[in-house]
JSON list of C-alpha atoms in Angstrom, two decimals:
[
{"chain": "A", "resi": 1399, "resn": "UNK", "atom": "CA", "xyz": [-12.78, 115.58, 61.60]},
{"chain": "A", "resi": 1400, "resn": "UNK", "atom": "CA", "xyz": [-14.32, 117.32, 64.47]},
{"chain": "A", "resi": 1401, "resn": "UNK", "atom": "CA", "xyz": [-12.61, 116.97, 68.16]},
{"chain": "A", "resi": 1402, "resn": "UNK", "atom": "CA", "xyz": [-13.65, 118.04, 71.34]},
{"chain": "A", "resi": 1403, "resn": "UNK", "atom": "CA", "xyz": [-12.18, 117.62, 75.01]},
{"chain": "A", "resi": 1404, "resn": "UNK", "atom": "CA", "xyz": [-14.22, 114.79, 75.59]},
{"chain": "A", "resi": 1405, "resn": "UNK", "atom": "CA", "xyz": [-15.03, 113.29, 72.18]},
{"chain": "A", "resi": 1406, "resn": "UNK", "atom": "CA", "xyz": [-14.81, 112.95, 68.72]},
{"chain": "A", "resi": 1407, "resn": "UNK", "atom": "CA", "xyz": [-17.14, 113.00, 65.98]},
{"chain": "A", "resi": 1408, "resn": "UNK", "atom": "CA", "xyz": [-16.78, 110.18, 63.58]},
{"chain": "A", "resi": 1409, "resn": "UNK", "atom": "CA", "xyz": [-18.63, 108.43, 61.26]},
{"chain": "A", "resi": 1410, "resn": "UNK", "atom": "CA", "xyz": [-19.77, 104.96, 60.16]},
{"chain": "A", "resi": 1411, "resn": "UNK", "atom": "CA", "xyz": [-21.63, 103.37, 57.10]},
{"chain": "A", "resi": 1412, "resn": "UNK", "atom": "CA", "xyz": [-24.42, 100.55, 58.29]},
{"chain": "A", "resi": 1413, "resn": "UNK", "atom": "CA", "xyz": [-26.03, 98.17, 55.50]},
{"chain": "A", "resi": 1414, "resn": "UNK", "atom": "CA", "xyz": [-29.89, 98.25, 56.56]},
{"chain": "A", "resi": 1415, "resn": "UNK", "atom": "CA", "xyz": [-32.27, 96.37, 54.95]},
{"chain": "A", "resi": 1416, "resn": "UNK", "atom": "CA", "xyz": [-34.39, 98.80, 53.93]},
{"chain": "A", "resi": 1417, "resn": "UNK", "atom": "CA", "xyz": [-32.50, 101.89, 53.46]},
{"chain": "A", "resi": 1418, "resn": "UNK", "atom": "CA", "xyz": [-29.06, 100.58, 51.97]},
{"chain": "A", "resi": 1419, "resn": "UNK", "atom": "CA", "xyz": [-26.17, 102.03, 52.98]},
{"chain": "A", "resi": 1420, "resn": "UNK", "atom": "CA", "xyz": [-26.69, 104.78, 55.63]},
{"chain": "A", "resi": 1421, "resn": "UNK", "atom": "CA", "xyz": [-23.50, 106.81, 56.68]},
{"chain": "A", "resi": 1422, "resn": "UNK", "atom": "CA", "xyz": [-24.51, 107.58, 60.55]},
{"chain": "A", "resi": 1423, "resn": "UNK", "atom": "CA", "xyz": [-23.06, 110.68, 62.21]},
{"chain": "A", "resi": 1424, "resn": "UNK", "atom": "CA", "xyz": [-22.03, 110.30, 66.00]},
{"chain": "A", "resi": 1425, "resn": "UNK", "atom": "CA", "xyz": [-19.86, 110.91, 69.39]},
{"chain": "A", "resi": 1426, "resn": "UNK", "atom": "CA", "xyz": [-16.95, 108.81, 70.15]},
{"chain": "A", "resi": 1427, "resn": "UNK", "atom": "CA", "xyz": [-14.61, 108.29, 73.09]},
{"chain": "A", "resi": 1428, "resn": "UNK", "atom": "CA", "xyz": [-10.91, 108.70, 71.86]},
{"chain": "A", "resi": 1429, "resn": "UNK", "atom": "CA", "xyz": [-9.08, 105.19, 71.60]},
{"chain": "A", "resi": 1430, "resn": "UNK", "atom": "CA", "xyz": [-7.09, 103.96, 73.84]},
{"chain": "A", "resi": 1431, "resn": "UNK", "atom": "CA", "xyz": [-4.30, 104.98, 71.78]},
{"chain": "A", "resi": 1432, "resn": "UNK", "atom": "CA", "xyz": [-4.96, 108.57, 71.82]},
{"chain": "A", "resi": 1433, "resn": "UNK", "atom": "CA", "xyz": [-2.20, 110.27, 73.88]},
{"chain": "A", "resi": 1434, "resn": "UNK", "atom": "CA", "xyz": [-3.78, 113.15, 76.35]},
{"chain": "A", "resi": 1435, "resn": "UNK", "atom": "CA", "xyz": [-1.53, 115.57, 77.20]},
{"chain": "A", "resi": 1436, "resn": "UNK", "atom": "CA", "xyz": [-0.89, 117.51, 79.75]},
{"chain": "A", "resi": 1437, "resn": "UNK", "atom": "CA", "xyz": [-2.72, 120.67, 78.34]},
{"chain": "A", "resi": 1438, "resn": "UNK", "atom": "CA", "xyz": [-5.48, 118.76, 77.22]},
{"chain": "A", "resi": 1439, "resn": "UNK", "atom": "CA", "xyz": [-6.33, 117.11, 80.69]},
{"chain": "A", "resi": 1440, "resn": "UNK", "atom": "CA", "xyz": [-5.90, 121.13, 81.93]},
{"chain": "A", "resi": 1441, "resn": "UNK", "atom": "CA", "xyz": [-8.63, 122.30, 79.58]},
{"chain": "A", "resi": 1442, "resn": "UNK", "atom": "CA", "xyz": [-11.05, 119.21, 80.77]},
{"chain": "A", "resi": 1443, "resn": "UNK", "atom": "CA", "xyz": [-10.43, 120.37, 84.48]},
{"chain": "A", "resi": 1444, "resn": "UNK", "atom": "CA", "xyz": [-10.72, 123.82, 83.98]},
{"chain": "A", "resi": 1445, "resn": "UNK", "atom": "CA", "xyz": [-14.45, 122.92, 81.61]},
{"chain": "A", "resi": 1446, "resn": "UNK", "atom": "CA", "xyz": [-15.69, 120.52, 84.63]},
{"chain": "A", "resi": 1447, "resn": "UNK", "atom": "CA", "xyz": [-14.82, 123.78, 87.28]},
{"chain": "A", "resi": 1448, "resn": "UNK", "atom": "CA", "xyz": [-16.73, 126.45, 85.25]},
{"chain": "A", "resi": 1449, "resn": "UNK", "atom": "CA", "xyz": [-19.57, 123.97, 84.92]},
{"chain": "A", "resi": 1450, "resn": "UNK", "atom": "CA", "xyz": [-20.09, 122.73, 88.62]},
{"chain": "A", "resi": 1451, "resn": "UNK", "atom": "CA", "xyz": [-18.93, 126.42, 89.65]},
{"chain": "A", "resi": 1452, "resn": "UNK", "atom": "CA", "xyz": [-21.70, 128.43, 86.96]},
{"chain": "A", "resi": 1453, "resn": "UNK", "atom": "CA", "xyz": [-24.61, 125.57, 88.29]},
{"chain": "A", "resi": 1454, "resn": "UNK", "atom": "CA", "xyz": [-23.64, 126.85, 92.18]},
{"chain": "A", "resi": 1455, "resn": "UNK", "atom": "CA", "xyz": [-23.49, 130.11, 91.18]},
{"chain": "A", "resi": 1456, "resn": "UNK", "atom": "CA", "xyz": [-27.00, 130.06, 89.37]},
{"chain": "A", "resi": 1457, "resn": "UNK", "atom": "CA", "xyz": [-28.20, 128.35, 92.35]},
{"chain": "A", "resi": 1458, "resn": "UNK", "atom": "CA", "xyz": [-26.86, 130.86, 94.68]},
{"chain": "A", "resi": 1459, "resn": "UNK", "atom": "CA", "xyz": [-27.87, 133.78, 92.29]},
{"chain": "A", "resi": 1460, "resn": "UNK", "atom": "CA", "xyz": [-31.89, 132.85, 92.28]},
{"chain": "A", "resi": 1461, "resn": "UNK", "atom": "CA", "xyz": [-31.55, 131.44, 96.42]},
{"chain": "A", "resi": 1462, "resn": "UNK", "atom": "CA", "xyz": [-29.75, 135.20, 97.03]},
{"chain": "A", "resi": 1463, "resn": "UNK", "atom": "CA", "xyz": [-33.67, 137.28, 95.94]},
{"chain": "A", "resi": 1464, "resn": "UNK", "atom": "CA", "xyz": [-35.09, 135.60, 99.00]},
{"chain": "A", "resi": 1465, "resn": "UNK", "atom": "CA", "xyz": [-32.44, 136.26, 101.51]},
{"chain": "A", "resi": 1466, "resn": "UNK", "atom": "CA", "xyz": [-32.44, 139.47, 103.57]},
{"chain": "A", "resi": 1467, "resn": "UNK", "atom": "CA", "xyz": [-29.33, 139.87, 105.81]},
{"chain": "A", "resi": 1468, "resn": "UNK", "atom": "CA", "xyz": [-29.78, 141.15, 108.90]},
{"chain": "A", "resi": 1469, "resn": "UNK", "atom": "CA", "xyz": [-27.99, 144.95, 109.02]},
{"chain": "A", "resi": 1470, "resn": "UNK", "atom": "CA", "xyz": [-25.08, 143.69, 111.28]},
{"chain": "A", "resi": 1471, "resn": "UNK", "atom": "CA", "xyz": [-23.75, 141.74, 108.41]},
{"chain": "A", "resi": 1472, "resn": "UNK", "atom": "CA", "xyz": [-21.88, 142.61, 105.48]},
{"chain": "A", "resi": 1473, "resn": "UNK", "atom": "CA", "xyz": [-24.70, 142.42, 102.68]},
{"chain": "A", "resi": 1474, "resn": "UNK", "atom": "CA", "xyz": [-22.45, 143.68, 100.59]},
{"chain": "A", "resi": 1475, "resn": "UNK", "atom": "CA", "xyz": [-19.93, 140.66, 101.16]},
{"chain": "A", "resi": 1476, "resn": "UNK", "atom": "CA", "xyz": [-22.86, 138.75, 99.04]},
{"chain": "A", "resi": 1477, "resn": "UNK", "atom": "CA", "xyz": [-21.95, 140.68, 95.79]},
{"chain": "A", "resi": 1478, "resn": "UNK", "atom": "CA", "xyz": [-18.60, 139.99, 96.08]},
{"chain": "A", "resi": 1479, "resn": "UNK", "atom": "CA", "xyz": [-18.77, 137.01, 96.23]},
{"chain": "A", "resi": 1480, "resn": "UNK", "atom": "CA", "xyz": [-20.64, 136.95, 93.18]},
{"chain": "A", "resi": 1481, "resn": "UNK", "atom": "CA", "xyz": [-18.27, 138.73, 91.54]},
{"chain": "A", "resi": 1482, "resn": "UNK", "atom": "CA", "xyz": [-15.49, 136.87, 92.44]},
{"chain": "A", "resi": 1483, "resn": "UNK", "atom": "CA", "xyz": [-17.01, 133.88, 91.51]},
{"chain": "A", "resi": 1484, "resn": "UNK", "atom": "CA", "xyz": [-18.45, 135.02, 88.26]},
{"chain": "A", "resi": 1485, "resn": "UNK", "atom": "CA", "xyz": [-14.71, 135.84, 87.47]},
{"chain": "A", "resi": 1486, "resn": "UNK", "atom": "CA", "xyz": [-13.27, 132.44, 88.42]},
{"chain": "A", "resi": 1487, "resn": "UNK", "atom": "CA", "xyz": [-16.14, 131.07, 85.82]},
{"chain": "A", "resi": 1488, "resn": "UNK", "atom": "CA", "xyz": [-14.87, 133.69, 83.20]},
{"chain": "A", "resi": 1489, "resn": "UNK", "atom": "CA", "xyz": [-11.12, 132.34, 83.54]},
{"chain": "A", "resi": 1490, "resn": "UNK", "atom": "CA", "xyz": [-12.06, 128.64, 83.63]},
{"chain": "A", "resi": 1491, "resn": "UNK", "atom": "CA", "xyz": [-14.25, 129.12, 80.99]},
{"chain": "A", "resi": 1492, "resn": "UNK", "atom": "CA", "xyz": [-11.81, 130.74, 78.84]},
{"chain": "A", "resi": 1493, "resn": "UNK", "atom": "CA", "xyz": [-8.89, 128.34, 80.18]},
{"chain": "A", "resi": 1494, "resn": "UNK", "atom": "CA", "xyz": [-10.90, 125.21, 78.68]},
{"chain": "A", "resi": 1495, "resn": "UNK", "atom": "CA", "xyz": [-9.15, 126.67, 74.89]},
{"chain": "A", "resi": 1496, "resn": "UNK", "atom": "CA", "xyz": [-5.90, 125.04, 76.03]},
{"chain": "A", "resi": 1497, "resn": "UNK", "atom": "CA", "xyz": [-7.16, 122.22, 73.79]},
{"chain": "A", "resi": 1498, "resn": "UNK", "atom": "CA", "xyz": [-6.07, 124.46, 70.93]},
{"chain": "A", "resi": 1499, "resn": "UNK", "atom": "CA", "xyz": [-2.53, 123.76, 71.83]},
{"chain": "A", "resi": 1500, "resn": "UNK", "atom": "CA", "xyz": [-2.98, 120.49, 73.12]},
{"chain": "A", "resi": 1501, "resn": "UNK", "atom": "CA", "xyz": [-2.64, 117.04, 70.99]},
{"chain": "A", "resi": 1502, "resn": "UNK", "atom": "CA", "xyz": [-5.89, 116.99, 69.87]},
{"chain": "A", "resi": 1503, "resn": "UNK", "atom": "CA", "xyz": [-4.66, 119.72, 67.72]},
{"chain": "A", "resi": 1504, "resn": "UNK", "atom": "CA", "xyz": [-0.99, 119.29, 67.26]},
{"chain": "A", "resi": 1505, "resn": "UNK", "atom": "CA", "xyz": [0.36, 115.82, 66.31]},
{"chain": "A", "resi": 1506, "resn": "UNK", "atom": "CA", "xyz": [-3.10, 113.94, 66.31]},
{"chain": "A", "resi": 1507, "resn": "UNK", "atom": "CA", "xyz": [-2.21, 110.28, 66.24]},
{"chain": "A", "resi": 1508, "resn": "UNK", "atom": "CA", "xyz": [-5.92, 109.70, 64.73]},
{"chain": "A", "resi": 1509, "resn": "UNK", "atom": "CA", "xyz": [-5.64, 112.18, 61.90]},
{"chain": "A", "resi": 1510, "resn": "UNK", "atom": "CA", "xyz": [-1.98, 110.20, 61.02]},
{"chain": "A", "resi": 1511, "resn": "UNK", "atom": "CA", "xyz": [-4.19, 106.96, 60.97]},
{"chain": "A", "resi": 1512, "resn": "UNK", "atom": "CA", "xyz": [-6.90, 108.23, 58.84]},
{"chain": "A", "resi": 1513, "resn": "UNK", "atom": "CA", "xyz": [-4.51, 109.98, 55.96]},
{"chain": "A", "resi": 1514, "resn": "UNK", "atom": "CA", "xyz": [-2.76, 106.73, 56.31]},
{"chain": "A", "resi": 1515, "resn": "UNK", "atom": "CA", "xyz": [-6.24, 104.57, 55.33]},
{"chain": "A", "resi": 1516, "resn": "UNK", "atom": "CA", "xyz": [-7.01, 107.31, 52.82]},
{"chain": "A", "resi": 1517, "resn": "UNK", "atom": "CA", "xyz": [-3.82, 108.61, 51.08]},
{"chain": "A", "resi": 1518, "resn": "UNK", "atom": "CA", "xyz": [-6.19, 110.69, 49.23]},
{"chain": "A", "resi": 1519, "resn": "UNK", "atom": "CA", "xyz": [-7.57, 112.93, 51.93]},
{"chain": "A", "resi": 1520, "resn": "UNK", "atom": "CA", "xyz": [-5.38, 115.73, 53.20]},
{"chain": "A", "resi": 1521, "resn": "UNK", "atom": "CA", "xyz": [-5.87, 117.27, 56.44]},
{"chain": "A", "resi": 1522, "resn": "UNK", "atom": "CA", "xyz": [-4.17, 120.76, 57.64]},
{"chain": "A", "resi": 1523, "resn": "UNK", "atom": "CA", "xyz": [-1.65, 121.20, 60.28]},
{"chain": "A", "resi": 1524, "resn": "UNK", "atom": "CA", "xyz": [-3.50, 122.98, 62.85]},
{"chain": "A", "resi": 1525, "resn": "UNK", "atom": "CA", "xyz": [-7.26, 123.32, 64.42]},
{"chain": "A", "resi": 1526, "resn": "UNK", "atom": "CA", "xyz": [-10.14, 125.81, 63.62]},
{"chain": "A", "resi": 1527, "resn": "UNK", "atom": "CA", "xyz": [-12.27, 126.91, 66.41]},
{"chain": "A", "resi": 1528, "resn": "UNK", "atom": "CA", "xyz": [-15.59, 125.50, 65.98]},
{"chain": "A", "resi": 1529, "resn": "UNK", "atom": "CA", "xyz": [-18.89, 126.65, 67.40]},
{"chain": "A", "resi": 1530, "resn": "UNK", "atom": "CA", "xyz": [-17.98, 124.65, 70.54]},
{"chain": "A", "resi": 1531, "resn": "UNK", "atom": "CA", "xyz": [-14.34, 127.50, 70.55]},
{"chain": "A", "resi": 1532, "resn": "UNK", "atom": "CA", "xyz": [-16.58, 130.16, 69.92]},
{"chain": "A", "resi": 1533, "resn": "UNK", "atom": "CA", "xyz": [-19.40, 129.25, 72.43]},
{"chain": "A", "resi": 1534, "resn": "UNK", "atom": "CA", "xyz": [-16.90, 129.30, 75.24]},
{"chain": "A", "resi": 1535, "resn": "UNK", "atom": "CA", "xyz": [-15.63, 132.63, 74.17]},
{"chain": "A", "resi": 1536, "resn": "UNK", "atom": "CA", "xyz": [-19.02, 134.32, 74.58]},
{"chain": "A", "resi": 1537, "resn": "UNK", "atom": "CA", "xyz": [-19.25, 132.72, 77.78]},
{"chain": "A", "resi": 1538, "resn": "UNK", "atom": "CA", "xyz": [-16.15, 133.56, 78.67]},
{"chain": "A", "resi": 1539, "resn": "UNK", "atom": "CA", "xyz": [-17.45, 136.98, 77.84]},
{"chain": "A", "resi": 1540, "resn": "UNK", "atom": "CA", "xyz": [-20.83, 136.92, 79.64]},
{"chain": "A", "resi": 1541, "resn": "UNK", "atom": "CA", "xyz": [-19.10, 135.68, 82.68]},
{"chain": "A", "resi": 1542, "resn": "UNK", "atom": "CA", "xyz": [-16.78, 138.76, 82.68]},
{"chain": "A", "resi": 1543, "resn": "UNK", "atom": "CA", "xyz": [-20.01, 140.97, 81.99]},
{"chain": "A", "resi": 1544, "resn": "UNK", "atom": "CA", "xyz": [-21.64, 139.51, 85.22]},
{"chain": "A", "resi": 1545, "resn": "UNK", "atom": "CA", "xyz": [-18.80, 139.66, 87.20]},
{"chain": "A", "resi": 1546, "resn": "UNK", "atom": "CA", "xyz": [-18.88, 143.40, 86.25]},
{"chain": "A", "resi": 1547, "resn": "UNK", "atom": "CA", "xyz": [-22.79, 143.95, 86.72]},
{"chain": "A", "resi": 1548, "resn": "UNK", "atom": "CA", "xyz": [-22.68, 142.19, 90.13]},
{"chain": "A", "resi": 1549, "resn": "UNK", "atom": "CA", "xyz": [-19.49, 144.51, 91.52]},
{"chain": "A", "resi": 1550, "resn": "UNK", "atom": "CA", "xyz": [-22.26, 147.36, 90.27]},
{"chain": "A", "resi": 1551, "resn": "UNK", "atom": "CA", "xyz": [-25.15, 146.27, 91.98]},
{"chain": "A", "resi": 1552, "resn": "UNK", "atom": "CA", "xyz": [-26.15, 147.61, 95.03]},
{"chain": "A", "resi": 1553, "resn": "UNK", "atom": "CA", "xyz": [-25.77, 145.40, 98.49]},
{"chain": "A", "resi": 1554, "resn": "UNK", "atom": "CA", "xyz": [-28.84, 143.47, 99.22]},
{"chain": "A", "resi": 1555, "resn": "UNK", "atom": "CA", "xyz": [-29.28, 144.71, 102.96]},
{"chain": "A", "resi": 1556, "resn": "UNK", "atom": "CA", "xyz": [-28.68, 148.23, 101.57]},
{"chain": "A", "resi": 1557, "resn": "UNK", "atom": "CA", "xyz": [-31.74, 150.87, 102.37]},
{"chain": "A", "resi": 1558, "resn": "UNK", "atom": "CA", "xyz": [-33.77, 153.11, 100.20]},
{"chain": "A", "resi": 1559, "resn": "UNK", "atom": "CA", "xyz": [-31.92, 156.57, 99.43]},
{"chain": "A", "resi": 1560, "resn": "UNK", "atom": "CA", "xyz": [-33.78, 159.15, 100.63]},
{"chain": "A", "resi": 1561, "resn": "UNK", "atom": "CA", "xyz": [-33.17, 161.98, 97.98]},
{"chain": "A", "resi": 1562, "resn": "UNK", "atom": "CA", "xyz": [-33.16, 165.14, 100.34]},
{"chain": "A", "resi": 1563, "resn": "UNK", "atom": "CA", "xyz": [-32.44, 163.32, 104.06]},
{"chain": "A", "resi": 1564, "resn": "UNK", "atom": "CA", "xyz": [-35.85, 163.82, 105.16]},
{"chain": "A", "resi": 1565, "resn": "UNK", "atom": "CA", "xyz": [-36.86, 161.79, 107.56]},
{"chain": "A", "resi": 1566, "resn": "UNK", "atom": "CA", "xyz": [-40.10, 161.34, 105.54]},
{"chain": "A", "resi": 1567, "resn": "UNK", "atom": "CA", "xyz": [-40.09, 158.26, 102.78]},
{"chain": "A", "resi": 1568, "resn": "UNK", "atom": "CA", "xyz": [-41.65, 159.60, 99.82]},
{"chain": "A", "resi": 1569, "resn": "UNK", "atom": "CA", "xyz": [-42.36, 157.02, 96.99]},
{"chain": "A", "resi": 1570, "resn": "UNK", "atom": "CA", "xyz": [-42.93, 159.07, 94.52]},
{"chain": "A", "resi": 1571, "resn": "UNK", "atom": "CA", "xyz": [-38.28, 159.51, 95.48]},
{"chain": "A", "resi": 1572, "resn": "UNK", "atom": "CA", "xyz": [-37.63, 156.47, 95.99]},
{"chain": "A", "resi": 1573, "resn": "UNK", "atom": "CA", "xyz": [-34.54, 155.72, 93.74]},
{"chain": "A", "resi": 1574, "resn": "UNK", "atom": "CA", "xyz": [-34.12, 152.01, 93.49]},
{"chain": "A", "resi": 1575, "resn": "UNK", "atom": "CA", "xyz": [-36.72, 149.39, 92.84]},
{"chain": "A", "resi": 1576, "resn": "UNK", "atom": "CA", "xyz": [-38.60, 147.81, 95.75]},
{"chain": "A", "resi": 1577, "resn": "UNK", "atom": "CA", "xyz": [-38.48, 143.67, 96.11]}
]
C-alpha cells in the first residue's frame, strides 16, 4: 500500500468484455473513516505553502531580470528577499515529512482493514519513504542551495567594478556580466 498526504493508491479488478479481468491501478481519497491527525493536516499545510510560495517565487525570480531599481533604493533588499523566501520554501518543503509520524504511518485504520480481509498478507509496522519522501528531500535541498546562491549574488542596482578606480570603463575589465 502506497499513501500520500492527499491520497492513496489502491487497486481494483474490473470484468471487461474483452480483456477479462483487468486489475486497474489508481488515486483514492481516504474514507471517511480515516482519522487525520494533527501532524498529518501540518504536513498538508506546510506542502500547499511551499507550493503557492515556490510558484510566487518563480514568478518573482523571472519578473526580477527586467526590473532595474532606481539607485535610491535598496536593490539589494531584492536578494533578500529571495533568500528569505527561498528558505521559508526549504523548511516547508522539508516540514511536509511530518506524515512520517503521522497516522498514515502509525496506527493506519486502512492497513487494520485490509490484514483483516486478507489474514494472509502481512504488513510492517512503520512507513518507507517513497520517491514522493525522497523528492521533497532534494527539494528541500535545492531550496536551501538557492537560498544560498541568491544571499551570493550581487544586488541588481549594483554598478560595474571598475578594477583600478579609473574613471575610464574598460570592457575588456569589466568583472561581472552585462544584462
Amino acid at each position: 500500500l502506497h499513501f500520500g498526504i492527499w491520497y492513496y493508491q489502491g487497486w481494483s479488478i474490473v470484468d471487461t468484455s474483452s480483456q477479462g479481468l483487468v486489475v486497474l491501478e489508481s488515486c483514492h481519497d481516504y474514507p471517511e473513516y480515516m482519522t487525520v491527525d494533527t501532524n498529518w493536516k501540518a504536513a498538508r499545510a506546510f506542502s500547499i505553502i511551499s507550493l503557492v510560495l515556490g510558484g510566487i517565487v518563480l514568478i518573482f525570480g523571472l519578473c526580477t531580470g527586467c526590473i532595474r531599481p532606481n539607485n535610491n533604493s535598496g536593490s539589494g533588499d531584492i536578494g533578500k528577499f529571495a533568500a528569505l523566501s527561498y528558505l521559508i520554501c526549504c523548511f516547508s518543503q522539508g516540514m511536509s515529512l511530518l506524515l512520517l509520524d503521522s497516522n498514515a504511518c502509525n496506527n493506519n485504520v486502512m492497513v487494520g482493514e485490509v490484514e483483516k480481509a486478507y489474514p494472509n498478507l502481512d504488513f510492517g509496522e512503520s512507513c518507507d519513504m517513497s520517491s514522493g519522501a525522497k523528492s521533497v528531500i532534494s527539494a528541500s535541498v535545492f531550496w536551501f542551495a538557492a537560498c544560498l546562491a541568491a544571499l551570493r549574488s550581487p544586488s541588481l542596482g549594483e554598478e560595474e567594478r571598475r578594477v583600478d578606480g579609473d574613471d575610464e570603463m574598460d570592457p575588456s575589465r569589466i568583472t561581472e556580466p552585462l544584462l
